[in-house]
PDB file of C-alpha atoms in Angstrom:
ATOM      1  CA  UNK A   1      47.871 100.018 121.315  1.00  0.00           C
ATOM      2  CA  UNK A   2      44.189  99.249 121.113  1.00  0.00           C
ATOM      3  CA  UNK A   3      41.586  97.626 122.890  1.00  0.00           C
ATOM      4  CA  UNK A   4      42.234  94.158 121.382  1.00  0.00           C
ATOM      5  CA  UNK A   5      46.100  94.208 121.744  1.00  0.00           C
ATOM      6  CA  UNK A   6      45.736  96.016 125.186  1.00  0.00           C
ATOM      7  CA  UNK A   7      43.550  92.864 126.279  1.00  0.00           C
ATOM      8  CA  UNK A   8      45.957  90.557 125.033  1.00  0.00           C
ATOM      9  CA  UNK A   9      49.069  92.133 126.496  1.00  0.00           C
ATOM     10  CA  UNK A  10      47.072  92.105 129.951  1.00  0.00           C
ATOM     11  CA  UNK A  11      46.336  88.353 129.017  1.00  0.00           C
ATOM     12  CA  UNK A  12      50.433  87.802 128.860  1.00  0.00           C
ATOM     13  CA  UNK A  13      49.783  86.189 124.788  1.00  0.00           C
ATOM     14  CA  UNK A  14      52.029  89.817 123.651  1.00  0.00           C
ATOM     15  CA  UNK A  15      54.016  92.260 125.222  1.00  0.00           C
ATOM     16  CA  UNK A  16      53.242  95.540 125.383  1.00  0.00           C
ATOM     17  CA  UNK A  17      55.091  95.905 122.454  1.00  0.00           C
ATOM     18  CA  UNK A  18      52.683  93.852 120.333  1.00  0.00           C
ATOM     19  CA  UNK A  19      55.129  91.234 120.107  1.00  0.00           C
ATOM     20  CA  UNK A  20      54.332  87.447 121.343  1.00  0.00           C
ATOM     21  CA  UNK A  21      56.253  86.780 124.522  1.00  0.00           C
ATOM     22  CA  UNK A  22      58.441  84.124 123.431  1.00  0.00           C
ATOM     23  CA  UNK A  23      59.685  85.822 120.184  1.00  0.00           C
ATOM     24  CA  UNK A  24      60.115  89.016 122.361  1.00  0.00           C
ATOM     25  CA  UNK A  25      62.159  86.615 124.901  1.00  0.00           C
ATOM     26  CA  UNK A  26      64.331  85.747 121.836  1.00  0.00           C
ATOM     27  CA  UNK A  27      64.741  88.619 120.413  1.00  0.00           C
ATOM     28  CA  UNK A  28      65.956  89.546 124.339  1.00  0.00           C
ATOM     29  CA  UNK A  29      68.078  86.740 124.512  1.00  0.00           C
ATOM     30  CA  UNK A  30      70.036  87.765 121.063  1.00  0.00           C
ATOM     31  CA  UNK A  31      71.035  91.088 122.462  1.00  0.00           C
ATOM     32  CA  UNK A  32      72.328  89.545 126.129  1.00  0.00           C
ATOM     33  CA  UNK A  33      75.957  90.733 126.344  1.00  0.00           C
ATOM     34  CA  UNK A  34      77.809  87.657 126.242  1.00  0.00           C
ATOM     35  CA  UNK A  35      81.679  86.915 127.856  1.00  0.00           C
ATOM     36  CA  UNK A  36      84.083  88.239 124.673  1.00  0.00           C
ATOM     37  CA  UNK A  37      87.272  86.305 126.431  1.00  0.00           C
ATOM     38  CA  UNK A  38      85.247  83.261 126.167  1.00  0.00           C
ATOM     39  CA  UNK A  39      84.188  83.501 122.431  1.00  0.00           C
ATOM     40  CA  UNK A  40      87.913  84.127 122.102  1.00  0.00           C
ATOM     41  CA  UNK A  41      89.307  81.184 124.125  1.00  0.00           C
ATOM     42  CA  UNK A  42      87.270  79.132 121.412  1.00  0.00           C
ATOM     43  CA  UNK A  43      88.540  80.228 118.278  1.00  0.00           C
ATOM     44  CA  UNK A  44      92.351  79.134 120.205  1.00  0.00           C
ATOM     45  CA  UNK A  45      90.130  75.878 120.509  1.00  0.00           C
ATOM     46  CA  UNK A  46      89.056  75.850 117.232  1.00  0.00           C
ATOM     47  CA  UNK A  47      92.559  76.425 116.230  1.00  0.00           C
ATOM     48  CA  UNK A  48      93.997  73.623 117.951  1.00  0.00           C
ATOM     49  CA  UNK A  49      90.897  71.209 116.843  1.00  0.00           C
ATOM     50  CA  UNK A  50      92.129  72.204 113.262  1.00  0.00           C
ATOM     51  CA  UNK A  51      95.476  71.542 113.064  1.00  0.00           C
ATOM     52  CA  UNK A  52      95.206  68.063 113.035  1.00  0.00           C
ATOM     53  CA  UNK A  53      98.264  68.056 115.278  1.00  0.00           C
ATOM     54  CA  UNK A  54     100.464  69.813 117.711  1.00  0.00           C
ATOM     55  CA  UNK A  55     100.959  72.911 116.663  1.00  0.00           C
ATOM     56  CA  UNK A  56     103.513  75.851 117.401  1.00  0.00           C
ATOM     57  CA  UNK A  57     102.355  78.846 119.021  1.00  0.00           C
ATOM     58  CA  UNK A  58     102.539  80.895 116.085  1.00  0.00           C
ATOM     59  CA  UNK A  59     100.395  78.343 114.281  1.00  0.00           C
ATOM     60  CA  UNK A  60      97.655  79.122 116.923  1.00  0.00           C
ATOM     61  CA  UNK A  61      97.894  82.507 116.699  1.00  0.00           C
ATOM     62  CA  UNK A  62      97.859  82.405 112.776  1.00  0.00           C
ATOM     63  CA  UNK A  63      94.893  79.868 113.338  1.00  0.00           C
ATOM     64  CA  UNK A  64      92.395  81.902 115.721  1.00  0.00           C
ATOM     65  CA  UNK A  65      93.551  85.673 114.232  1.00  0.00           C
ATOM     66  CA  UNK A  66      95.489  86.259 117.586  1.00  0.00           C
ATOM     67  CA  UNK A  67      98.406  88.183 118.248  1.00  0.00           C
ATOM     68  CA  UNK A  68     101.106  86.105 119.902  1.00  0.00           C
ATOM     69  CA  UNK A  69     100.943  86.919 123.275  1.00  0.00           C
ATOM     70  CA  UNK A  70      97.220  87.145 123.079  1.00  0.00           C
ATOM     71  CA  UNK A  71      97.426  83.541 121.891  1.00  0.00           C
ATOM     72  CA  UNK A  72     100.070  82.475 124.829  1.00  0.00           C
ATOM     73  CA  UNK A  73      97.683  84.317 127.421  1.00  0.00           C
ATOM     74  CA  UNK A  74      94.830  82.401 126.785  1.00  0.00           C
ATOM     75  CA  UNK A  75      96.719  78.645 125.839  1.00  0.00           C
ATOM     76  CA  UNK A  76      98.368  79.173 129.304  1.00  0.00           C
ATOM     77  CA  UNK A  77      94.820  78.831 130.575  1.00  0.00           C
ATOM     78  CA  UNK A  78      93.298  76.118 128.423  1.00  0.00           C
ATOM     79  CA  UNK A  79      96.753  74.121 129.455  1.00  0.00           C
ATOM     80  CA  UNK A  80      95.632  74.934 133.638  1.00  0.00           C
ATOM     81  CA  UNK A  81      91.961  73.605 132.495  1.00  0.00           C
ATOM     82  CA  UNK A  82      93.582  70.365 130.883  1.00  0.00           C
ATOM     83  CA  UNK A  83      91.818  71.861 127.652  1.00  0.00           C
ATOM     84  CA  UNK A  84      94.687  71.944 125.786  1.00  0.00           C
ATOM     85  CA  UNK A  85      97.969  70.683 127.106  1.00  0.00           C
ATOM     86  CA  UNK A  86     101.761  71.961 125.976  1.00  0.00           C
ATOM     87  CA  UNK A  87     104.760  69.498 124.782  1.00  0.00           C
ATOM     88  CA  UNK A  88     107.557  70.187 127.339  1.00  0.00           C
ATOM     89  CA  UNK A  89     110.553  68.853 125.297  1.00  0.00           C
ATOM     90  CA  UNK A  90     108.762  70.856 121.731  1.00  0.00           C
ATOM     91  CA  UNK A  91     106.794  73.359 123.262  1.00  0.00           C
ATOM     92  CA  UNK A  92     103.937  72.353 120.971  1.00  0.00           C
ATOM     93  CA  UNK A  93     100.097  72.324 121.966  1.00  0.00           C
ATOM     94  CA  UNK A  94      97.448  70.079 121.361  1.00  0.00           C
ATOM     95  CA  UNK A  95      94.257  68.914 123.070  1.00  0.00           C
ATOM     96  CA  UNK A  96      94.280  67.482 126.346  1.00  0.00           C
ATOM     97  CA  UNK A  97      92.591  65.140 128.247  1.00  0.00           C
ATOM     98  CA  UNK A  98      89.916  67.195 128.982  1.00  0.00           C
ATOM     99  CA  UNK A  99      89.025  68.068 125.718  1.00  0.00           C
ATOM    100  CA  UNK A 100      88.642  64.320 124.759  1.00  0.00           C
ATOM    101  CA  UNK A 101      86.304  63.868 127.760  1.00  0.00           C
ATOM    102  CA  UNK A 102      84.143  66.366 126.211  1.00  0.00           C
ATOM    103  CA  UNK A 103      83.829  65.072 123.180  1.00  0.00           C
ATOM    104  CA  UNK A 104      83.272  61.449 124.185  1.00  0.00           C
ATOM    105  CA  UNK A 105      80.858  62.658 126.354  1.00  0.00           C
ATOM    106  CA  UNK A 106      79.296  64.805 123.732  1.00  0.00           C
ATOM    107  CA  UNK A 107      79.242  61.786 120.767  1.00  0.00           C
ATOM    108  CA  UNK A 108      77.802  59.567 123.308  1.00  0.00           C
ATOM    109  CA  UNK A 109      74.601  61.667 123.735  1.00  0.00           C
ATOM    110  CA  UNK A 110      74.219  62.046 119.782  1.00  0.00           C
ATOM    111  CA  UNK A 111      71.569  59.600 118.491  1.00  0.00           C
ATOM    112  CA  UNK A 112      72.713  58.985 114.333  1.00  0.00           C
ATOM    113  CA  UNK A 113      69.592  58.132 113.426  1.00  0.00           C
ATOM    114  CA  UNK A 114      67.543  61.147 114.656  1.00  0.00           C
ATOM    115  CA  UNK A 115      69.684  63.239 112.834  1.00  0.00           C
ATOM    116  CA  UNK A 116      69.547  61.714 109.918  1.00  0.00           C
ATOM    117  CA  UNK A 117      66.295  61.552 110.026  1.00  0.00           C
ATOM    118  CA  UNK A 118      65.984  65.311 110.260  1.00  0.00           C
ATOM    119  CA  UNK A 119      68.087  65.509 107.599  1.00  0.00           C
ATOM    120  CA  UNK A 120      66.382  62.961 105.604  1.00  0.00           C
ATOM    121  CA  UNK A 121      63.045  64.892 106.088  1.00  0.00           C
ATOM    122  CA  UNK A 122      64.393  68.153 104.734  1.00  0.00           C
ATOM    123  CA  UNK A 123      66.321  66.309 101.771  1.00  0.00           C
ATOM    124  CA  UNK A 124      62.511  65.325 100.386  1.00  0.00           C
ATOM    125  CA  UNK A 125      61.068  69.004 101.536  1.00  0.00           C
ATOM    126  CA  UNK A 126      63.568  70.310  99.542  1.00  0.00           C
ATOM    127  CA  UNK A 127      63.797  68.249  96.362  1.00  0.00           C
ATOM    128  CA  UNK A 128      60.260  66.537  96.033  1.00  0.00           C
ATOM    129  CA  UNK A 129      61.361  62.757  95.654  1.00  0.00           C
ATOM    130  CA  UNK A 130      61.095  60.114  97.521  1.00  0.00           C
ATOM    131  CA  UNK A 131      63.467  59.151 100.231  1.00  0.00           C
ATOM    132  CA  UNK A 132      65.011  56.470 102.590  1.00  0.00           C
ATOM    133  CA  UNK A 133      67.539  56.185 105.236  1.00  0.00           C
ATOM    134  CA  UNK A 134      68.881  52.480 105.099  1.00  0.00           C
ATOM    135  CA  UNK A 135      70.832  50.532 107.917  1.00  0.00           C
ATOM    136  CA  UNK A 136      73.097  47.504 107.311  1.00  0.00           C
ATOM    137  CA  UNK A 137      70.738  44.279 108.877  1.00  0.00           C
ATOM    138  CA  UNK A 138      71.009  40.620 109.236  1.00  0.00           C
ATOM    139  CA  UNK A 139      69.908  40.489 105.531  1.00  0.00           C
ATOM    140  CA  UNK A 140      71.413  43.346 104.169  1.00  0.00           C
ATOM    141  CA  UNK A 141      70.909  46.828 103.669  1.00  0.00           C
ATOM    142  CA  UNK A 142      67.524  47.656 105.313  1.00  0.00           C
ATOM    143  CA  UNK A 143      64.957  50.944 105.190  1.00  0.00           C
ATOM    144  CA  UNK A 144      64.431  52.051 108.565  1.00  0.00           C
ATOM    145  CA  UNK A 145      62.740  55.434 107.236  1.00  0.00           C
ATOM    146  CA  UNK A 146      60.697  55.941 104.211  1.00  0.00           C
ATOM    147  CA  UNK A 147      59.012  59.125 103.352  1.00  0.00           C
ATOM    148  CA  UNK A 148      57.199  59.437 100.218  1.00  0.00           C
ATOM    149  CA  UNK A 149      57.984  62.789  97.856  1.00  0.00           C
ATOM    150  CA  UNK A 150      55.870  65.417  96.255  1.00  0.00           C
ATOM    151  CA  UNK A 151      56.672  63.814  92.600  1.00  0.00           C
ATOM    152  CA  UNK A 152      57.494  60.359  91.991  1.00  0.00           C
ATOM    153  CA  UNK A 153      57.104  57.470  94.719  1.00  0.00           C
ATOM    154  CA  UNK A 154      58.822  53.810  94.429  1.00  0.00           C
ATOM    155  CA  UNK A 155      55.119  52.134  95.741  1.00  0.00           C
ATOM    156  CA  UNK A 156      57.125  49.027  96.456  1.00  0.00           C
ATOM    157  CA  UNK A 157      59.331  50.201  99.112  1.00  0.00           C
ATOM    158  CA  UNK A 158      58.439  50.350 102.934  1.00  0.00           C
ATOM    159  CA  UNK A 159      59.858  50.007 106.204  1.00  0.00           C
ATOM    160  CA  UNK A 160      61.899  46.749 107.059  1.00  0.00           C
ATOM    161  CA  UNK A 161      62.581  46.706 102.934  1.00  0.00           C
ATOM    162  CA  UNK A 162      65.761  44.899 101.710  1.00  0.00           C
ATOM    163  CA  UNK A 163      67.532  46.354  99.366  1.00  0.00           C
ATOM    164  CA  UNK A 164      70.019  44.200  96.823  1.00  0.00           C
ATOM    165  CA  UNK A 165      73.652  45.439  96.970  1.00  0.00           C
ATOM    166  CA  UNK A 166      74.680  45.207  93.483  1.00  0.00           C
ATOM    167  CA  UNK A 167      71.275  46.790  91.681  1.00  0.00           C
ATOM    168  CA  UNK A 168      70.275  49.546  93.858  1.00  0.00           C
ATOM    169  CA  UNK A 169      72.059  52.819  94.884  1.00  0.00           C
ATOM    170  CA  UNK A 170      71.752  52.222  98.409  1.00  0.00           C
ATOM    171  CA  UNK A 171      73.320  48.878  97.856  1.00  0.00           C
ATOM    172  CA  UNK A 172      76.012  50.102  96.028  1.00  0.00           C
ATOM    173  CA  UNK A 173      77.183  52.256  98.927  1.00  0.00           C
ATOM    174  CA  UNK A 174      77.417  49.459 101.648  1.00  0.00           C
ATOM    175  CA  UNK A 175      79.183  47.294  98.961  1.00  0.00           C
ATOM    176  CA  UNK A 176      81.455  50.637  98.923  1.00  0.00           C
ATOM    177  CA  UNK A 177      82.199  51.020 102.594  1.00  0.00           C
ATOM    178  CA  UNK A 178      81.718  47.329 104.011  1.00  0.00           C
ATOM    179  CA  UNK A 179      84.478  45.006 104.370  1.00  0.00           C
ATOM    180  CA  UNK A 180      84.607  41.904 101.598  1.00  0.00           C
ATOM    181  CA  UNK A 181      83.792  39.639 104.719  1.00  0.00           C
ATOM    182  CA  UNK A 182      79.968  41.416 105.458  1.00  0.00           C
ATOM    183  CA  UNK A 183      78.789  41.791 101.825  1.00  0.00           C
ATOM    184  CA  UNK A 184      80.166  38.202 100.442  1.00  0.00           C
ATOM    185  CA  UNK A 185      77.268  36.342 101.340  1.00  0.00           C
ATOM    186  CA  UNK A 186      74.216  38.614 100.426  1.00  0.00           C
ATOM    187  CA  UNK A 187      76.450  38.811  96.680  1.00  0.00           C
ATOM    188  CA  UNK A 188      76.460  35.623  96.185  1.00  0.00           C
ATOM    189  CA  UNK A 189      72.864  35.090  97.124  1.00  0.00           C
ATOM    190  CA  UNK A 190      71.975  37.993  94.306  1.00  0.00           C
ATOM    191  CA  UNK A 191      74.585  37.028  91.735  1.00  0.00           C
ATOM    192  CA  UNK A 192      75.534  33.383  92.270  1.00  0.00           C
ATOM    193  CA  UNK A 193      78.708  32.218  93.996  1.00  0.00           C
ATOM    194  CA  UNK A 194      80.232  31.334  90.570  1.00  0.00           C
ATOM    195  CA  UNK A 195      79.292  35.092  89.297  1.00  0.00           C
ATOM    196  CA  UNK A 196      80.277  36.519  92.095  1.00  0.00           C
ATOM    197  CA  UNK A 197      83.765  35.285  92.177  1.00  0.00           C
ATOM    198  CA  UNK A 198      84.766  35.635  88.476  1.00  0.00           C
ATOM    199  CA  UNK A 199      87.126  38.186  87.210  1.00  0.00           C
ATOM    200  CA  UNK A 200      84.350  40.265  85.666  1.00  0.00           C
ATOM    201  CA  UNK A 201      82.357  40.821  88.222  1.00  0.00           C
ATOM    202  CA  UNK A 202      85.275  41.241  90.935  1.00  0.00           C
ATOM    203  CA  UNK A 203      86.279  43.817  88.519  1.00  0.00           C
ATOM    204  CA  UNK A 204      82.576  45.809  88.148  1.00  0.00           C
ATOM    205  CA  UNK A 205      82.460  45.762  92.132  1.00  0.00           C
ATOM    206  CA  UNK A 206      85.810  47.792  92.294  1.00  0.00           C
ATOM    207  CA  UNK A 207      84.699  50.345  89.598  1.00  0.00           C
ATOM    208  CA  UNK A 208      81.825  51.060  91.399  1.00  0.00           C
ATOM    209  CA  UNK A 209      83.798  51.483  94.767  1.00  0.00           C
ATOM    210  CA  UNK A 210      86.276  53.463  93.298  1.00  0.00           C
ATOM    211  CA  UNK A 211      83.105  55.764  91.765  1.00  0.00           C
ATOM    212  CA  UNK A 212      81.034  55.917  94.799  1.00  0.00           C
ATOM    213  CA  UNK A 213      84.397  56.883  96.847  1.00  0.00           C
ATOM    214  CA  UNK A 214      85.242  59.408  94.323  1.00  0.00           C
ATOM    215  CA  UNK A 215      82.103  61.216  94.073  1.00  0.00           C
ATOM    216  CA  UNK A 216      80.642  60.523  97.300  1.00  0.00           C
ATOM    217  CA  UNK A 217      77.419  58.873  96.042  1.00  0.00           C
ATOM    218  CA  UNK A 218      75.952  55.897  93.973  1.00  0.00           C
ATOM    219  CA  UNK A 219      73.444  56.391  90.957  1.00  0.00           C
ATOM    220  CA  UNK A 220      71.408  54.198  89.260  1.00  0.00           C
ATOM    221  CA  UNK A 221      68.333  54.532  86.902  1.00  0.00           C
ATOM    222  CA  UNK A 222      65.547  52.560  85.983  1.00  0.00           C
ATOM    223  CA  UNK A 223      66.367  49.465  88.418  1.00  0.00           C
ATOM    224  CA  UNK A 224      62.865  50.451  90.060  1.00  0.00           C
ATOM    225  CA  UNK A 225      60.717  51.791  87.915  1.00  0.00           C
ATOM    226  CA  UNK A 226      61.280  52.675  84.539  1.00  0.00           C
ATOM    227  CA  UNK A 227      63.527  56.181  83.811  1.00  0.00           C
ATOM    228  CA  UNK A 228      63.643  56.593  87.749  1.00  0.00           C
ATOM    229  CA  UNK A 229      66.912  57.348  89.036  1.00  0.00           C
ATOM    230  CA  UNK A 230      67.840  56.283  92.196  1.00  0.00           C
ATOM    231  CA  UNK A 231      71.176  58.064  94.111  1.00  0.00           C
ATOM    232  CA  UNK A 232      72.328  57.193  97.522  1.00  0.00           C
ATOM    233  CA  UNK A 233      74.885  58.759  99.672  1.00  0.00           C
ATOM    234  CA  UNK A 234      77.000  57.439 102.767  1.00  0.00           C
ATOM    235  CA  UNK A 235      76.719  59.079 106.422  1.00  0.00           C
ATOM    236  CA  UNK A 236      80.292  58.132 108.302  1.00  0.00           C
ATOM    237  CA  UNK A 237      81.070  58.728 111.870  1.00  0.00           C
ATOM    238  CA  UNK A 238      84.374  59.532 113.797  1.00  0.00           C
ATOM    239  CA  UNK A 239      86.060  56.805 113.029  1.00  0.00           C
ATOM    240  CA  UNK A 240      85.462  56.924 109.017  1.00  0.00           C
ATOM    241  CA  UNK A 241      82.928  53.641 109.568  1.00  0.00           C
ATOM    242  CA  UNK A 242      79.728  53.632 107.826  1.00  0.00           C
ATOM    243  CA  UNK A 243      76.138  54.373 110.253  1.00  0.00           C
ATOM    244  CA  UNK A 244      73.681  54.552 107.549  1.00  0.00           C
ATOM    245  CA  UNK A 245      72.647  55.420 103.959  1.00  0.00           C
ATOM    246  CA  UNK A 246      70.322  58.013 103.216  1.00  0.00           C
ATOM    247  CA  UNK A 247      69.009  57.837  99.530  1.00  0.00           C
ATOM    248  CA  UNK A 248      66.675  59.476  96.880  1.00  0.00           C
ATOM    249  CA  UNK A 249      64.283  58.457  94.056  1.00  0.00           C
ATOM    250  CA  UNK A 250      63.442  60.627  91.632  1.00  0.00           C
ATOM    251  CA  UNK A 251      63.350  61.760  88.204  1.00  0.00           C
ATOM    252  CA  UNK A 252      66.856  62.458  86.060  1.00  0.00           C
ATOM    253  CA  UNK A 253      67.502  66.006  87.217  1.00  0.00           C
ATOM    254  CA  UNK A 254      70.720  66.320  85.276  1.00  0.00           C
ATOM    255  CA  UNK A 255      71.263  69.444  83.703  1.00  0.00           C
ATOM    256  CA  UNK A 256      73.572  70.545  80.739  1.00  0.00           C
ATOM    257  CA  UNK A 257      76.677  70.672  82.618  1.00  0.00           C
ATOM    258  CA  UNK A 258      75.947  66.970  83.891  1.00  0.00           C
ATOM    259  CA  UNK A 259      74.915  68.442  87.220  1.00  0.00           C
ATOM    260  CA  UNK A 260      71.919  67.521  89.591  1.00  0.00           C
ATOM    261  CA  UNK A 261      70.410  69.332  91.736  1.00  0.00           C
ATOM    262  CA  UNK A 262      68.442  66.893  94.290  1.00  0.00           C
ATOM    263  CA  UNK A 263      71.646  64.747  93.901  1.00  0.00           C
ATOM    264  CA  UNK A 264      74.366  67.603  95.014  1.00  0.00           C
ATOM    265  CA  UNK A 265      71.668  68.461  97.974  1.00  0.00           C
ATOM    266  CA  UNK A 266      71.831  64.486  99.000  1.00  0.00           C
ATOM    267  CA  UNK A 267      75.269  64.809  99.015  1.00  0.00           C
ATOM    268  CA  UNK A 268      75.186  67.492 101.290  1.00  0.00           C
ATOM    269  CA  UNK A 269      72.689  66.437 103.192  1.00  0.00           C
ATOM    270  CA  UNK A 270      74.560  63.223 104.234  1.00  0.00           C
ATOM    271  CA  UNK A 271      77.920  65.141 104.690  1.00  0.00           C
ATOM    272  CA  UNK A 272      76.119  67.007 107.079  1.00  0.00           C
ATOM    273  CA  UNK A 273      74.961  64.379 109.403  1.00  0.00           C
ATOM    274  CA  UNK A 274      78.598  63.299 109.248  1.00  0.00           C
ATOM    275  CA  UNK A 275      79.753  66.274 110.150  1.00  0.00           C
ATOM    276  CA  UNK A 276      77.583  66.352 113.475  1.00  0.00           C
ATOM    277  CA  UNK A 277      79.149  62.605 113.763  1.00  0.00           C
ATOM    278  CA  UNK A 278      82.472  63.994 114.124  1.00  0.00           C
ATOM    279  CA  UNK A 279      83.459  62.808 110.857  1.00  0.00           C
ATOM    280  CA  UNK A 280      86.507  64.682 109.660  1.00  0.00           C
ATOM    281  CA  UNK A 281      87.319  63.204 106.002  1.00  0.00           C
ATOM    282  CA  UNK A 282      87.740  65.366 102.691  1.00  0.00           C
ATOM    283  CA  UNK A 283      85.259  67.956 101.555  1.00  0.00           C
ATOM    284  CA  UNK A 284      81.969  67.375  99.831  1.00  0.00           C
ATOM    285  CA  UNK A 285      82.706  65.953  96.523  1.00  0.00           C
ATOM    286  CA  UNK A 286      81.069  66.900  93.044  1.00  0.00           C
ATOM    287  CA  UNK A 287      78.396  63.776  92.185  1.00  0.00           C
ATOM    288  CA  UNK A 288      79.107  61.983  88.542  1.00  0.00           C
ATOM    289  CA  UNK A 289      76.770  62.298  85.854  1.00  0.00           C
ATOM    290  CA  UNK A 290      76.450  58.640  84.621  1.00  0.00           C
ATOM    291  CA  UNK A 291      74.261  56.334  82.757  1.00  0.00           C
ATOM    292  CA  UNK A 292      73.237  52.802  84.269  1.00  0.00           C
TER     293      UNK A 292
END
C-alpha cells in the first residue's frame, strides 16, 4: 500500500485492503454463514404458498425437493408456529393463521405507487420513450407521474392530465378492468350517450377488452402525435383489482416477427409491480402487433 492509500485507510474512507468500507462491509456480509434449516423451512413455505391449496405431504416434499420425512420434520414445526397448519380429518397442509398475519402485515406497509414509480423510471431508462403512470380520478384516468424519454416526448401531457378512455392506451386499460358502472359516464361524455349505447360501439368496447385481457396491454398509434404509438399496461393487486396504469410513448418498435421491444419490457415492467402486489394471475403474456 502506498502513502496515499495508507493515509486513507488511517482516514477510515478504505480498508487496508484498498477497498471502501462499505463495499468491504458487503462483500463481509455476503460471506456471513447463514442458518441452512431456515433457508430450508422456506422452500416447505414456498411449497405450500404454491400449491394454491392444501396439499399432501408428498406434494410438499415434491414441491421444496425434500425427502419425506425431511418434509414432515420441518411441517411439524411450521404447524407448532401456526405457519402452516395440518387438516385433521385429510391430513392435508396449508397456511395458517400466522402466515396470513404476515402477509397482511407485509401488503399493508407496501406503498403501489412508489413501486411503480421505480418501475416506471427504469421502463424509460431502459427504452428511451416517454412514460406515465395513470390513476383512475374523479374525471377519469389521471397522470400522477410523467417522465419525459431520451427520443420522442408527447409535449402535451403533464401531471394532473386526463386521459380519454376510448382514444388513448391508458384509457383503454381502465375501460378493460373497470366495472360498466365507473367508465359509463366519462364514455358518454367522449362519445355521446346515443354512441355510446349502440350496438357498434358496445361491440368495439368488448374487442378491445377481450385484446387488452389477452395480451396484457393496449396499443394505439398516432392518437397523439402523428406515427407515435402509445401502449399501456395494467398493474393489479391481490385481489385481481386494478391500482394503476403505467404507459409508454414512443416510436413503432415492431420488428419482423410483429414483436416490440419497449412494449414486451412495459409488459414486464407492470407484471412486476404486480407481482410485489401479491398479484397471483397467469404469466406475462406476449403483446399483439396491431394497427390503430
Amino acid at each position: 500500500m502506498d502513502k496515499k492509500s495508507d493515509a486513507a485507510a488511517r482516514s477510515g474512507r478504505v480498508s487496508r485492503s484498498g477497498r471502501p468500507r462499505k463495499q468491504e462491509a458487503v462483500l463481509a456480509s455476503d460471506k456471513l454463514q447463514g442458518i441452512q434449516s431456515v433457508e430450508t423451512g422456506f422452500a416447505v413455505l414456498d411449497a405450500l404458498v404454491d400449491g394454491g391449496g392444501p396439499l399432501t405431504l408428498g406434494e410438499v416434499a415434491r414441491g421444496s425437493g425434500l425427502s419425506l420425512s425431511q418434509a414432515r420434520r420441518y411441517l411439524v414445526s411450521l404447524v407448532r408456529c401456526g405457519i402452516a397448519t395440518q387438516d385433521s380429518t385429510t391430513g392435508r397442509y396449508d397456511l395458517g393463521s400466522r402466515s396470513l398475519r404476515i402477509g397482511l402485515a407485509a401488503l399493508g406497509r407496501v406503498e403501489a405507487i412508489d413501486l411503480a414509480t421505480t418501475a416506471l423510471r427504469e421502463l424509460v431508462a431502459n427504452t428511451h420513450e416517454g412514460g406515465t403512470l395513470a390513476v383512475w380520478g374523479d374525471e377519469g384516468p389521471t397522470i400522477v407521474r410523467w417522465l419525459r424519454g431520451g427520443g420522442i416526448g408527447v409535449t402535451s401531457l403533464g401531471l394532473g392530465t386526463i386521459f380519454p378512455l376510448f382514444a388513448s392506451a391508458t384509457g383503454r386499460v381502465f375501460l378493460t378492468y373497470l366495472s360498466p358502472g365507473n367508465t359509463k359516464a366519462q364514455l358518454e361524455r367522449e362519445l355521446g350517450a346515443k354512441v355510446e349505447a349502440s350496438v357498434e360501439t358496445c361491440k368495439t368496447i368488448e374487442d378491445i377488452k377481450g385484446e387488452v385481457r389477452k395480451t396484457g396491454v393496449a396499443w394505439l398509434k398516432g392518437h397523439f402525435l402523428q406515427d407515435v404509438r402509445g401502449a399501456a399496461a395494467p398493474i393489479l393487486d391481490s385481489q385481481g383489482e386494478l391500482v394503476a396504469v403505467i404507459a409508454i410513448a414512443g416510436p413503432d418498435g415492431r420488428r419482423a416477427n410483429g414483436r416490440d421491444p419497449s412494449v414486451e419490457a412495459l409488459i414486464e415492467a407492470a407484471a412486476t409491480v404486480s407481482r410485489q402486489l401479491c398479484f397471483t394471475g397467469a404469466g406475462k403474456p406476449s403483446p399483439a402487433a396491431t394497427d390503430s
